[in-house]
Amino acid sequence: MTHSKPLRILLLGVLAAACLGALVWALLPSPVLVDLVPVRQGPMQATVSAEGTTRIRETWRVTAPVTGEVMRAPVHVGEAVIGGETVVAVIEPAEPPFLDTRDRRLAEASVTEAQAAVRLAEASLLRAGTELSHLETELARYVELAQRGTAPETALADARQAVLSAQAARDVALSDLDMRRATLARTEAQLAGPEARELDSVRSECCIRLTAPRTGTVLDVADENARLVQAGETLLTIGDPVDLEIRVDLLSSDAVGVTRGTRAVVDRWGGESLIEAEVRQIEPSAFTRISALGIEEQRVPLVLDILTPPEERVGLGDQYRVYVTLVTWAAEDVIQVPQSTLFRNSGRWALFVEDAGRANLRAVDVGRMTGEWAQILSGVEVGERVVAYPGSTIEPGVRLKARDEADG
């Protein structure tokens, strides 16, 4: 009896302690379920993506050298041509225009006037010729008299001078007649309309045949039908569909990190493989473009050379839409965490690190950011687990439990 009483007291004390411990455990907050992601180390690269358009690197436009009538196109879109050999266009003299009633009457009046001027010039020439013949006869008579000694030398000199003046007057009249006849021919030509043009079968006029400036493929024909063209008007375009480049209009904020030689990858172009490219040219000035949402954007044109050989990108043609990913920065052995783990705290980047099952607030220095990952310069070590998507329930010291462990 003496020993049973202390034993009973001991048992009651143990029972009371257990009850108290259970009560304390029940009152403690339960661990917060979170997604824990390990800090990793490996290669990392920053990229910029944008839509681009393929285009033929060099195109050659064939233009009309003179105003005339171009015949129906001897070549069609897609045909191969040989530089300096294949005839791509034929230009003939243009048809004379139709004359309305007023213009025809004016032209007819001009012809009548020119005809009268020709008759007047012929009469003047006849008069000058007659005068010259008379003076030449007088000169012959004075020469004969002078030989006999019956005519003074002054009279002979005057006769010779008169003949020279008459010859000059005859030459002036002859030139005037030629000029009047040319004027008549010009005015008569103004009366000629399309009906005066010779048939093609008997046409003796020479035409201009234009050959391809280089070997390639016909990309575009302005109009295959015969028509009147002006000098300098484009007739067709020639190029090599295999010799492609890519134009990308990049946001000016993204273009700052792009330099000549920046590597790029082209996907979603229709083929199964990726196409490699390289930036060749960056335009010095940006332009404004309105986005689909109505927002003004400053865009910088880039030109990329395609490095993948043509046999590995069969089917890609001119003015095709492609999606380009430019690698603006790349490094190996980079400590990185998902961007979903980061948040701003007291003006710095911070995250929660799991430390012995509890949340530990840690300030970190962040470097570059990609679409999903962020470079960590200092603050965490490789292998530590950090909280992804931390909510308002996460505070320093809060117990944590990985969601995947709870599901298991």
Short mmCIF file of C-alpha atoms in Angstrom, two decimals:
data_model
loop_
_atom_site.label_atom_id
_atom_site.label_comp_id
_atom_site.label_asym_id
_atom_site.label_seq_id
_atom_site.Cartn_x
_atom_site.Cartn_y
_atom_site.Cartn_z
CA MET A 1 0.00 0.00 0.00
CA THR A 2 2.86 2.32 0.81
CA HIS A 3 4.44 1.84 -2.68
CA SER A 4 1.21 2.02 -4.70
CA LYS A 5 0.44 5.62 -3.81
CA PRO A 6 3.64 7.15 -5.37
CA LEU A 7 3.15 4.99 -8.45
CA ARG A 8 -0.37 6.25 -8.87
CA ILE A 9 0.84 9.84 -8.54
CA LEU A 10 3.51 9.21 -11.16
CA LEU A 11 1.01 7.77 -13.58
CA LEU A 12 -1.31 10.71 -13.08
CA GLY A 13 1.56 13.11 -13.73
CA VAL A 14 2.51 11.33 -16.95
CA LEU A 15 -1.09 11.35 -18.09
CA ALA A 16 -1.42 15.03 -17.30
CA ALA A 17 1.76 15.85 -19.23
CA ALA A 18 0.54 13.87 -22.21
CA CYS A 19 -2.76 15.67 -22.19
CA LEU A 20 -1.01 19.01 -21.92
CA GLY A 21 1.32 18.11 -24.80
CA ALA A 22 -1.60 17.01 -26.94
CA LEU A 23 -3.41 20.23 -26.17
CA VAL A 24 -0.37 22.30 -27.12
CA TRP A 25 0.10 20.29 -30.33
CA ALA A 26 -3.54 20.79 -31.24
CA LEU A 27 -3.26 24.52 -30.69
CA LEU A 28 -0.10 24.88 -32.84
CA PRO A 29 -0.74 26.09 -36.45
CA SER A 30 -0.54 23.35 -39.07
CA PRO A 31 2.23 23.48 -41.70
CA VAL A 32 1.49 25.49 -44.86
CA LEU A 33 1.45 23.46 -48.07
CA VAL A 34 3.77 25.03 -50.60
CA ASP A 35 5.60 24.22 -53.83
CA LEU A 36 9.30 23.87 -53.12
CA VAL A 37 11.74 24.25 -56.01
CA PRO A 38 15.44 23.48 -55.66
CA VAL A 39 17.95 26.16 -56.66
CA ARG A 40 19.72 24.89 -59.76
CA GLN A 41 22.95 25.68 -61.59
CA GLY A 42 23.37 25.31 -65.32
CA PRO A 43 23.38 27.07 -68.70
CA MET A 44 21.09 30.06 -69.12
CA GLN A 45 20.30 32.37 -71.98
CA ALA A 46 18.17 35.48 -72.47
CA THR A 47 16.06 35.56 -75.62
CA VAL A 48 13.76 37.92 -77.47
CA SER A 49 11.01 36.59 -79.72
CA ALA A 50 9.18 38.34 -82.54
CA GLU A 51 7.45 37.68 -85.83
CA GLY A 52 9.43 38.11 -89.02
CA THR A 53 8.95 37.97 -92.76
CA THR A 54 11.17 36.32 -95.32
CA ARG A 55 12.17 38.21 -98.44
CA ILE A 56 14.47 37.64 -101.36
CA ARG A 57 17.81 39.27 -100.73
CA GLU A 58 18.26 40.85 -104.17
CA THR A 59 15.46 41.59 -106.62
CA TRP A 60 15.83 43.09 -110.08
CA ARG A 61 13.12 45.26 -111.58
CA VAL A 62 12.85 45.46 -115.34
CA THR A 63 11.55 48.90 -116.34
CA ALA A 64 10.53 50.41 -119.66
CA PRO A 65 13.45 52.45 -121.09
CA VAL A 66 11.12 54.45 -123.37
CA THR A 67 7.45 55.29 -123.67
CA GLY A 68 5.71 52.88 -126.01
CA GLU A 69 3.40 49.91 -126.34
CA VAL A 70 4.60 46.81 -124.53
CA MET A 71 3.45 43.59 -126.11
CA ARG A 72 1.89 40.70 -124.20
CA ALA A 73 4.40 39.35 -121.68
CA PRO A 74 6.50 36.51 -123.13
CA VAL A 75 7.23 35.16 -119.61
CA HIS A 76 5.03 34.36 -116.62
CA VAL A 77 5.40 34.30 -112.85
CA GLY A 78 7.49 31.33 -111.72
CA GLU A 79 9.37 30.85 -114.99
CA ALA A 80 13.15 30.56 -114.91
CA VAL A 81 15.06 33.09 -117.01
CA ILE A 82 18.69 33.33 -118.09
CA GLY A 83 20.51 36.62 -117.74
CA GLY A 84 21.22 38.33 -121.06
CA GLU A 85 19.39 35.66 -123.09
CA THR A 86 15.73 35.32 -122.15
CA VAL A 87 13.50 38.02 -123.68
CA VAL A 88 11.21 39.27 -120.93
CA ALA A 89 9.52 42.24 -122.66
CA VAL A 90 9.02 43.70 -126.15
CA ILE A 91 8.23 47.39 -126.59
CA GLU A 92 7.00 48.91 -129.87
CA PRO A 93 6.23 52.51 -130.80
CA ALA A 94 2.99 53.73 -129.33
CA GLU A 95 -0.14 54.14 -131.43
CA PRO A 96 -0.90 57.76 -132.40
CA PRO A 97 -3.83 59.15 -130.39
CA PHE A 98 -7.31 59.81 -131.73
CA LEU A 99 -8.19 63.39 -132.63
CA ASP A 100 -11.46 64.92 -131.52
CA THR A 101 -13.37 67.30 -133.82
CA ARG A 102 -11.71 70.43 -132.52
CA ASP A 103 -8.17 69.04 -132.67
CA ARG A 104 -8.75 67.63 -136.16
CA ARG A 105 -10.03 70.96 -137.46
CA LEU A 106 -7.02 72.73 -135.97
CA ALA A 107 -4.68 70.16 -137.52
CA GLU A 108 -6.39 70.49 -140.92
CA ALA A 109 -6.10 74.28 -140.72
CA SER A 110 -2.42 73.94 -139.92
CA VAL A 111 -1.95 71.69 -142.96
CA THR A 112 -3.73 74.21 -145.20
CA GLU A 113 -1.57 77.00 -143.80
CA ALA A 114 1.58 74.95 -144.34
CA GLN A 115 0.57 74.14 -147.91
CA ALA A 116 0.04 77.80 -148.65
CA ALA A 117 3.43 78.60 -147.15
CA VAL A 118 5.01 75.97 -149.40
CA ARG A 119 3.40 77.49 -152.49
CA LEU A 120 4.56 80.92 -151.41
CA ALA A 121 8.11 79.65 -150.91
CA GLU A 122 8.03 77.97 -154.33
CA ALA A 123 6.95 81.23 -155.92
CA SER A 124 9.72 83.08 -154.10
CA LEU A 125 12.21 80.50 -155.27
CA LEU A 126 10.96 80.81 -158.86
CA ARG A 127 11.24 84.59 -158.70
CA ALA A 128 14.75 84.38 -157.25
CA GLY A 129 15.76 81.92 -159.96
CA THR A 130 14.37 84.14 -162.70
CA GLU A 131 16.13 87.18 -161.28
CA LEU A 132 19.39 85.25 -161.11
CA SER A 133 19.10 84.10 -164.73
CA HIS A 134 18.48 87.67 -165.89
CA LEU A 135 21.45 89.03 -163.97
CA GLU A 136 23.71 86.23 -165.21
CA THR A 137 22.73 87.17 -168.81
CA GLU A 138 23.51 90.83 -168.10
CA LEU A 139 26.85 89.85 -166.61
CA ALA A 140 27.75 87.86 -169.74
CA ARG A 141 26.90 90.88 -171.92
CA TYR A 142 29.04 93.24 -169.77
CA VAL A 143 31.94 90.85 -169.95
CA GLU A 144 31.76 90.79 -173.74
CA LEU A 145 31.56 94.60 -173.89
CA ALA A 146 34.44 94.97 -171.49
CA GLN A 147 36.57 92.74 -173.71
CA ARG A 148 35.80 95.07 -176.61
CA GLY A 149 36.64 98.08 -174.48
CA THR A 150 33.23 99.63 -174.78
CA ALA A 151 32.04 99.02 -171.16
CA PRO A 152 33.62 100.55 -168.05
CA GLU A 153 35.10 98.29 -165.39
CA THR A 154 32.72 99.72 -162.75
CA ALA A 155 29.70 98.50 -164.70
CA LEU A 156 31.24 95.01 -164.95
CA ALA A 157 31.90 94.95 -161.18
CA ASP A 158 28.34 96.05 -160.45
CA ALA A 159 27.00 93.27 -162.67
CA ARG A 160 29.08 90.66 -160.91
CA GLN A 161 27.93 91.95 -157.47
CA ALA A 162 24.31 91.79 -158.58
CA VAL A 163 24.75 88.14 -159.67
CA LEU A 164 26.26 87.21 -156.29
CA SER A 165 23.34 88.87 -154.45
CA ALA A 166 20.85 87.07 -156.66
CA GLN A 167 22.53 83.73 -155.98
CA ALA A 168 22.30 84.39 -152.23
CA ALA A 169 18.63 85.33 -152.60
CA ARG A 170 18.03 82.11 -154.57
CA ASP A 171 19.71 80.07 -151.78
CA VAL A 172 17.57 81.79 -149.12
CA ALA A 173 14.43 81.04 -151.09
CA LEU A 174 15.50 77.38 -151.49
CA SER A 175 16.13 77.01 -147.74
CA ASP A 176 12.83 78.66 -146.96
CA LEU A 177 11.08 76.19 -149.26
CA ASP A 178 12.73 73.25 -147.48
CA MET A 179 11.62 74.64 -144.12
CA ARG A 180 8.04 75.13 -145.34
CA ARG A 181 7.94 71.61 -146.72
CA ALA A 182 9.16 70.22 -143.37
CA THR A 183 6.46 72.20 -141.58
CA LEU A 184 3.87 70.75 -143.95
CA ALA A 185 5.10 67.22 -143.26
CA ARG A 186 4.88 67.84 -139.51
CA THR A 187 1.35 69.19 -139.67
CA GLU A 188 0.25 66.32 -141.90
CA ALA A 189 1.72 63.87 -139.38
CA GLN A 190 -0.45 65.44 -136.69
CA LEU A 191 -3.50 64.35 -138.67
CA ALA A 192 -2.45 60.70 -138.57
CA GLY A 193 -4.49 58.56 -136.15
CA PRO A 194 -4.46 54.88 -135.19
CA GLU A 195 -6.06 54.04 -138.51
CA ALA A 196 -2.90 55.19 -140.28
CA ARG A 197 -0.69 52.70 -138.43
CA GLU A 198 0.58 49.80 -140.53
CA LEU A 199 -0.50 46.25 -139.82
CA ASP A 200 1.83 44.10 -137.70
CA SER A 201 2.48 41.81 -140.66
CA VAL A 202 3.92 44.62 -142.76
CA ARG A 203 5.28 46.84 -140.00
CA SER A 204 8.83 47.88 -140.77
CA GLU A 205 9.55 49.71 -137.51
CA CYS A 206 12.03 48.15 -135.13
CA CYS A 207 11.03 47.25 -131.60
CA ILE A 208 12.99 47.11 -128.34
CA ARG A 209 13.57 43.66 -126.88
CA LEU A 210 14.48 43.58 -123.20
CA THR A 211 16.39 40.58 -121.85
CA ALA A 212 16.61 39.37 -118.25
CA PRO A 213 19.23 41.37 -116.30
CA ARG A 214 20.26 38.25 -114.36
CA THR A 215 19.55 34.55 -114.07
CA GLY A 216 16.69 33.76 -111.72
CA THR A 217 12.94 33.34 -111.51
CA VAL A 218 10.16 35.73 -112.48
CA LEU A 219 8.64 36.87 -109.19
CA ASP A 220 6.03 39.30 -110.44
CA VAL A 221 4.66 40.62 -113.73
CA ALA A 222 2.97 44.00 -113.49
CA ASP A 223 0.49 43.14 -116.27
CA GLU A 224 0.71 40.35 -118.80
CA ASN A 225 -1.51 42.15 -121.33
CA ALA A 226 -0.32 44.50 -124.07
CA ARG A 227 -0.63 48.11 -122.99
CA LEU A 228 0.84 51.59 -123.21
CA VAL A 229 3.70 52.17 -120.76
CA GLN A 230 5.62 55.24 -119.75
CA ALA A 231 9.40 55.42 -119.55
CA GLY A 232 10.55 54.11 -116.16
CA GLU A 233 7.41 52.05 -115.49
CA THR A 234 8.06 48.65 -113.86
CA LEU A 235 7.30 45.70 -116.13
CA LEU A 236 8.37 42.70 -114.04
CA THR A 237 10.59 41.62 -111.13
CA ILE A 238 13.24 38.89 -111.16
CA GLY A 239 15.00 37.23 -108.22
CA ASP A 240 16.29 33.99 -106.74
CA PRO A 241 13.67 32.44 -104.39
CA VAL A 242 16.37 30.41 -102.65
CA ASP A 243 18.46 33.45 -101.68
CA LEU A 244 16.35 34.55 -98.71
CA GLU A 245 16.80 36.83 -95.73
CA ILE A 246 14.48 37.68 -92.82
CA ARG A 247 13.19 41.06 -91.70
CA VAL A 248 12.10 41.44 -88.09
CA ASP A 249 10.54 44.59 -86.62
CA LEU A 250 11.66 44.39 -82.98
CA LEU A 251 10.54 46.55 -80.07
CA SER A 252 13.12 49.27 -79.47
CA SER A 253 13.48 48.20 -75.81
CA ASP A 254 14.34 44.65 -76.94
CA ALA A 255 16.58 45.79 -79.79
CA VAL A 256 18.98 47.49 -77.37
CA GLY A 257 20.49 44.11 -76.47
CA VAL A 258 20.84 42.96 -80.08
CA THR A 259 24.09 43.44 -81.98
CA ARG A 260 25.41 42.42 -85.37
CA GLY A 261 26.20 38.72 -85.32
CA THR A 262 23.55 37.88 -82.74
CA ARG A 263 22.44 34.31 -83.29
CA ALA A 264 18.78 33.47 -83.84
CA VAL A 265 16.56 30.43 -84.26
CA VAL A 266 13.56 30.35 -86.60
CA ASP A 267 10.67 28.03 -85.83
CA ARG A 268 7.01 27.64 -86.81
CA TRP A 269 7.88 28.27 -90.45
CA GLY A 270 6.11 25.14 -91.66
CA GLY A 271 8.97 22.67 -91.59
CA GLU A 272 9.92 20.16 -88.94
CA SER A 273 13.45 21.39 -88.24
CA LEU A 274 14.69 24.69 -86.84
CA ILE A 275 16.41 27.25 -89.03
CA GLU A 276 19.53 29.03 -87.85
CA ALA A 277 20.03 32.71 -88.65
CA GLU A 278 22.29 35.62 -87.75
CA VAL A 279 21.68 39.36 -87.47
CA ARG A 280 23.37 41.18 -90.35
CA GLN A 281 21.92 44.66 -90.13
CA ILE A 282 20.24 46.86 -87.51
CA GLU A 283 18.50 49.95 -88.84
CA PRO A 284 19.69 53.15 -87.09
CA SER A 285 16.19 54.59 -86.68
CA ALA A 286 12.97 53.19 -85.27
CA PHE A 287 9.47 53.74 -86.61
CA THR A 288 6.06 53.93 -84.97
CA ARG A 289 3.55 51.14 -85.45
CA ILE A 290 0.09 50.74 -83.95
CA SER A 291 -0.40 47.34 -82.33
CA ALA A 292 -3.57 45.27 -82.51
CA LEU A 293 -4.58 46.76 -79.15
CA GLY A 294 -4.21 50.29 -80.47
CA ILE A 295 -0.95 50.98 -78.63
CA GLU A 296 1.84 52.95 -80.29
CA GLU A 297 5.04 50.93 -80.42
CA GLN A 298 8.53 51.93 -81.49
CA ARG A 299 9.93 49.23 -83.71
CA VAL A 300 13.46 48.76 -85.05
CA PRO A 301 13.93 46.82 -88.32
CA LEU A 302 16.47 44.01 -88.24
CA VAL A 303 17.77 42.01 -91.20
CA LEU A 304 18.91 38.42 -90.59
CA ASP A 305 20.94 36.13 -92.82
CA ILE A 306 19.73 32.52 -93.00
CA LEU A 307 22.58 30.12 -92.19
CA THR A 308 20.72 26.86 -92.77
CA PRO A 309 21.39 25.53 -96.31
CA PRO A 310 18.50 25.62 -98.82
CA GLU A 311 18.11 21.83 -98.94
CA GLU A 312 17.18 21.85 -95.23
CA ARG A 313 14.46 24.51 -95.60
CA VAL A 314 12.67 23.36 -98.73
CA GLY A 315 9.33 25.10 -99.19
CA LEU A 316 10.25 28.37 -97.51
CA GLY A 317 9.59 31.20 -99.94
CA ASP A 318 9.37 34.94 -100.34
CA GLN A 319 7.13 36.94 -97.93
CA TYR A 320 6.51 33.94 -95.63
CA ARG A 321 5.78 34.62 -91.98
CA VAL A 322 8.20 33.08 -89.47
CA TYR A 323 8.85 33.31 -85.73
CA VAL A 324 12.34 34.36 -84.70
CA THR A 325 14.00 33.89 -81.30
CA LEU A 326 17.12 36.01 -80.81
CA VAL A 327 19.68 34.98 -78.18
CA THR A 328 20.77 38.28 -76.60
CA TRP A 329 22.82 36.74 -73.77
CA ALA A 330 24.07 33.29 -72.78
CA ALA A 331 26.29 31.85 -69.99
CA GLU A 332 27.23 28.51 -68.44
CA ASP A 333 27.01 27.43 -64.76
CA VAL A 334 24.51 30.10 -63.74
CA ILE A 335 22.75 29.85 -60.35
CA GLN A 336 19.07 30.38 -61.09
CA VAL A 337 15.61 30.15 -59.57
CA PRO A 338 12.13 30.43 -61.08
CA GLN A 339 10.85 33.98 -61.31
CA SER A 340 7.74 32.80 -59.45
CA THR A 341 9.80 32.57 -56.24
CA LEU A 342 10.86 36.23 -56.23
CA PHE A 343 9.10 39.25 -54.79
CA ARG A 344 10.04 42.76 -53.73
CA ASN A 345 10.75 43.42 -50.04
CA SER A 346 12.08 46.74 -48.71
CA GLY A 347 13.21 47.74 -52.18
CA ARG A 348 15.15 44.54 -52.84
CA TRP A 349 14.47 41.17 -54.37
CA ALA A 350 13.72 38.46 -51.80
CA LEU A 351 12.44 34.90 -51.52
CA PHE A 352 11.62 32.28 -48.89
CA VAL A 353 14.08 29.47 -48.35
CA GLU A 354 13.11 26.28 -46.54
CA ASP A 355 15.31 25.96 -43.44
CA ALA A 356 14.61 22.96 -41.18
CA GLY A 357 11.01 22.86 -42.32
CA ARG A 358 10.38 26.56 -41.73
CA ALA A 359 10.29 29.62 -43.98
CA ASN A 360 13.41 31.75 -43.92
CA LEU A 361 13.22 35.18 -45.60
CA ARG A 362 16.32 35.76 -47.71
CA ALA A 363 17.36 38.87 -49.67
CA VAL A 364 19.03 38.06 -53.00
CA ASP A 365 20.83 39.89 -55.80
CA VAL A 366 19.21 39.18 -59.17
CA GLY A 367 20.98 39.38 -62.51
CA ARG A 368 19.36 38.66 -65.85
CA MET A 369 15.86 37.32 -66.25
CA THR A 370 14.51 35.07 -68.97
CA GLY A 371 10.93 34.08 -69.61
CA GLU A 372 10.73 31.80 -66.52
CA TRP A 373 14.07 31.85 -64.72
CA ALA A 374 16.17 34.49 -62.97
CA GLN A 375 19.90 34.62 -62.43
CA ILE A 376 20.92 34.80 -58.75
CA LEU A 377 24.19 36.57 -58.09
CA SER A 378 24.18 36.08 -54.30
CA GLY A 379 21.87 35.08 -51.45
CA VAL A 380 21.17 31.37 -52.00
CA GLU A 381 23.16 28.24 -52.64
CA VAL A 382 22.68 25.46 -55.16
CA GLY A 383 20.47 22.70 -53.76
CA GLU A 384 18.47 24.86 -51.32
CA ARG A 385 14.74 24.71 -51.78
CA VAL A 386 12.77 27.92 -52.26
CA VAL A 387 9.04 28.60 -52.13
CA ALA A 388 7.28 29.11 -55.44
CA TYR A 389 4.30 31.47 -55.59
CA PRO A 390 4.54 32.56 -51.93
CA GLY A 391 1.18 33.78 -50.63
CA SER A 392 0.19 36.05 -47.77
CA THR A 393 0.20 33.08 -45.36
CA ILE A 394 3.95 32.66 -45.76
CA GLU A 395 5.89 34.55 -43.12
CA PRO A 396 9.34 34.10 -41.60
CA GLY A 397 9.33 31.08 -39.25
CA VAL A 398 6.12 29.54 -40.62
CA ARG A 399 6.27 25.77 -40.86
CA LEU A 400 6.33 24.51 -44.41
CA LYS A 401 5.40 21.24 -46.02
CA ALA A 402 6.01 20.38 -49.64
CA ARG A 403 2.81 19.83 -51.56
CA ASP A 404 4.13 16.76 -53.35
CA GLU A 405 5.17 15.21 -50.02
CA ALA A 406 1.70 15.82 -48.58
CA ASP A 407 0.09 14.18 -51.61
CA GLY A 408 2.37 11.19 -51.14
#
